Coordinates of C-alpha atoms and ligand atoms in Angstrom, one line a residue:
M1 CA -0.1 -0.2 0.4
P2 CA 1.3 3.6 -1.1
R3 CA 2.7 6.2 1.9
T4 CA 1.8 10.3 2.1
P5 CA 4.2 11.9 4.1
L6 CA 2.6 13.5 6.8
I7 CA 4.5 14.3 9.4
S8 CA 8.5 15.2 9.0
Q9 CA 11.4 13.8 11.2
A10 CA 12.7 17.1 12.0
Q11 CA 9.0 18.2 12.7
I12 CA 8.6 15.2 14.7
R13 CA 12.3 16.3 16.5
T14 CA 10.6 20.0 17.5
A15 CA 7.2 18.8 18.5
V16 CA 9.5 16.3 21.0
V17 CA 11.2 19.3 22.2
R18 CA 8.1 21.0 23.1
L19 CA 6.5 18.4 24.5
G20 CA 9.6 17.7 27.0
A21 CA 9.4 21.1 27.8
E22 CA 5.9 21.3 29.0
I23 CA 6.2 18.5 31.5
N24 CA 9.0 20.0 32.9
E25 CA 7.5 22.9 33.8
R26 CA 4.3 20.9 34.6
Y27 CA 6.4 18.9 37.3
G28 CA 9.4 20.8 38.1
A29 CA 11.6 18.8 40.0
H30 CA 8.9 16.1 40.9
E31 CA 10.3 12.7 40.0
L32 CA 8.0 11.2 37.5
T33 CA 7.1 7.5 36.3
V34 CA 6.4 7.4 32.6
V35 CA 4.0 4.9 31.9
S36 CA 5.0 3.8 28.0
V37 CA 2.3 1.7 25.8
L38 CA 4.4 -0.8 24.2
H39 CA 4.9 -1.6 20.9
G40 CA 3.7 2.0 19.9
A41 CA 4.8 4.8 21.9
L42 CA 7.7 3.0 22.3
V43 CA 10.6 4.8 19.9
F44 CA 8.3 8.2 20.8
T45 CA 8.9 7.4 24.7
A46 CA 12.8 7.0 24.1
D47 CA 12.9 10.2 22.5
L48 CA 10.9 12.3 25.0
I49 CA 12.1 10.7 28.3
R50 CA 15.6 12.7 27.1
R51 CA 14.4 15.7 27.1
L52 CA 13.4 15.5 30.9
D53 CA 15.3 16.8 33.4
M54 CA 13.6 15.6 36.9
P55 CA 14.3 12.3 37.9
V56 CA 12.5 9.7 35.5
R57 CA 11.4 6.4 36.2
L58 CA 10.2 4.1 33.4
H59 CA 6.9 1.4 33.6
T60 CA 6.0 -0.8 30.3
V61 CA 2.3 -1.4 29.7
S62 CA 1.5 -3.5 26.3
A63 CA -1.6 -2.9 24.6
R64 CA -3.1 -4.1 21.3
S65 CA -6.4 -3.5 19.3
Y66 CA -5.4 -3.9 15.7
H67 CA -5.1 -7.4 14.3
A68 CA -3.3 -8.5 12.2
Q69 CA -4.3 -6.7 8.8
A70 CA -6.6 -4.3 10.3
T71 CA -7.0 -0.5 9.8
A72 CA -9.6 -0.3 12.0
P73 CA -9.8 -1.4 15.8
G74 CA -10.4 -4.8 17.6
E75 CA -11.0 -5.9 20.8
L76 CA -8.7 -4.3 23.4
Q77 CA -5.9 -6.7 24.4
V78 CA -4.1 -5.6 27.6
Q79 CA -1.0 -6.4 29.5
A80 CA -0.1 -4.2 32.8
D81 CA 2.0 -5.9 34.9
G82 CA 3.0 -4.5 38.8
L83 CA 0.8 -1.6 38.7
A84 CA 1.0 -1.5 42.7
E85 CA 4.4 -0.3 42.6
L86 CA 2.7 3.2 41.0
R87 CA 1.5 3.8 44.4
D88 CA 2.0 7.4 45.4
R89 CA 3.9 7.9 42.1
H90 CA 3.9 10.7 39.8
V91 CA 2.3 8.9 36.9
L92 CA 2.5 10.1 32.8
L93 CA 0.7 7.0 31.0
V94 CA 3.2 8.1 26.9
D95 CA 0.8 6.8 24.1
D96 CA 1.4 7.2 20.4
I97 CA -1.8 7.6 19.2
L98 CA -4.8 8.9 20.7
D99 CA -7.5 7.6 18.4
T100 CA -10.8 5.8 19.7
G101 CA -9.7 6.7 23.3
R102 CA -10.3 2.9 24.4
T103 CA -6.6 2.1 25.3
L104 CA -6.2 5.0 27.5
A105 CA -9.2 5.7 28.9
H106 CA -8.7 1.6 30.1
L107 CA -5.0 2.3 31.1
S108 CA -6.0 5.2 33.1
T109 CA -8.8 3.5 35.2
L110 CA -6.2 0.4 36.0
I111 CA -3.6 3.0 36.8
R112 CA -6.0 5.4 39.2
A113 CA -7.0 1.9 41.3
A114 CA -3.2 1.7 42.6
S115 CA -4.1 5.4 43.4
P116 CA -1.0 7.4 41.6
A117 CA -0.1 10.9 43.7
S118 CA -1.5 12.0 40.3
L119 CA -1.6 10.8 36.3
R120 CA -1.9 12.4 32.8
L121 CA -1.8 11.7 29.8
V122 CA 0.6 12.1 26.7
A123 CA -0.2 11.3 22.9
L124 CA 2.4 12.4 20.1
L125 CA -0.5 12.3 17.9
D126 CA -4.3 12.4 18.6
K127 CA -7.6 12.0 16.0
P128 CA -10.2 14.0 18.1
S129 CA -12.9 12.9 14.9
R130 CA -12.3 9.2 15.9
R131 CA -12.7 9.6 19.7
S132 CA -15.8 7.6 21.0
T133 CA -14.9 7.2 25.0
P134 CA -14.0 10.6 26.3
V135 CA -10.6 11.0 27.5
Q136 CA -8.5 14.0 26.5
A137 CA -4.6 14.0 26.5
D138 CA -3.4 16.2 28.8
F139 CA 0.4 16.7 26.1
V140 CA -0.7 16.5 22.7
G141 CA 2.4 16.7 19.9
F142 CA -0.1 16.8 16.8
E143 CA -3.7 16.7 15.9
I144 CA -4.2 15.0 12.5
P145 CA -7.6 13.5 10.5
D146 CA -9.0 10.3 10.3
V147 CA -6.6 8.2 8.5
F148 CA -4.1 6.0 9.3
V149 CA -0.9 6.2 10.4
V150 CA 2.9 4.3 10.4
G151 CA 5.8 5.1 11.5
Y152 CA 7.6 6.5 14.5
G153 CA 6.4 3.2 16.5
L154 CA 3.3 2.6 14.9
D155 CA 2.5 -0.2 12.5
H156 CA 0.3 -1.5 10.7
D157 CA 0.7 -5.1 10.8
G158 CA 3.4 -5.6 13.0
R159 CA 5.6 -3.1 10.1
F160 CA 6.7 0.4 9.5
R161 CA 7.7 1.3 13.3
N162 CA 11.3 1.8 12.1
L163 CA 10.1 4.7 9.5
P164 CA 11.7 8.0 10.9
D165 CA 8.7 10.0 10.0
I166 CA 4.9 9.9 9.6
S167 CA 3.0 8.7 6.6
V168 CA -0.5 7.9 5.6
L169 CA -1.1 4.2 4.5
A170 CA -3.3 5.2 1.4
P171 CA -3.6 6.3 -1.8
A172 CA -3.9 10.0 -2.7
G173 CA -7.2 10.5 -3.9
T174 CA -8.8 7.8 -1.6
P175 CA -11.0 8.9 1.6
G176 CA -7.8 7.9 4.2
H177 CA -5.9 10.7 2.2
A178 CA -4.7 13.3 4.3
D179 CA -5.1 16.1 1.4
A180 CA -5.6 18.7 4.0
P181 CA -3.9 17.8 8.1
R182 CA -5.6 20.3 10.5
P183 CA -3.0 22.1 12.2
G184 CA -1.6 21.2 15.8
P185 CA -2.8 22.6 19.0
P186 CA -2.7 26.1 19.9
G187 CA 0.3 27.2 20.5
D188 CA 1.9 24.3 17.6
T189 CA 3.1 26.9 14.8
L190 CA 3.9 23.8 12.7
D191 CA 3.3 23.5 9.3
L192 CA 1.5 20.0 8.9
R193 CA 1.1 20.0 5.1
P194 CA 3.0 17.0 3.5
E195 CA 6.8 18.4 2.2
Ligands
IMP201 P1 -7.7 3.7 20.6 O1 -8.1 2.7 21.6 O2 -8.6 3.5 20.0 O3 -7.2 4.9 21.1 O4 -6.1 3.4 20.1 C1 -5.2 3.1 20.7 C2 -4.5 2.3 19.9 O5 -4.7 2.1 18.6 C3 -3.4 3.0 19.4 O6 -2.5 3.2 20.7 C4 -2.4 2.8 18.4 O7 -1.1 1.8 18.7 C5 -3.5 2.0 17.5 N1 -3.8 3.6 16.2 C6 -4.8 3.5 16.7 N2 -4.7 4.9 15.1 C7 -3.4 4.2 14.8 C8 -3.2 4.4 13.5 O8 -3.5 5.4 13.2 N3 -2.1 3.7 12.8 C9 -1.6 2.5 14.1 N4 -1.7 2.7 14.9 C10 -3.4 3.2 15.7
MG202 MG1 -0.7 1.9 20.8

């Protein structure tokens, strides 16, 4: 399936620097426990935590809702061990993309049950038009339209996670194609049009 460029490496880098600064400002010197949602958030988390100045602990959980070659979500499968360790910690839940909201809503419920000192959510990408479960990220990299994207950790059927930039997995001229990506959140001046 052809890919159409959506967000370049340079744009991702700029967004990660901005998100790191926002998180540093929000938490100051408080120790932070980053919970990364594998596999999709692996690449983003690796870059983001290196922009953080406070002491950081890393925890991982696994979530899967796209099975085999699907580009529409199926049953949500979650593996989340050791959440009791999050008690009284400041927790930052990091995912690659906030789509229907099911994954982050479910993981937030599991984490809240462990009584953390605080819980905030980070999503590199946000597709607000797809939301079926009400959940909002506290820190967002880019708002994108309803297109299926791959690269920078995001996969289709297990592939494309290694691509350094983010592209749309659909041919130009089809409904999935991002002809006119929307701009990012307020304060984000990046131009998201394909290069
Ligand atoms: P949600 O539970 O529907 O919000 O979906 C979140 C999860 O679905 C993300 O963590 C991704 O792993 C996956 N996902 C959603 N949209 C895409 C996409 O466009 N490309 C690749 N994975 C996606
Ligand atoms: Mg995921």
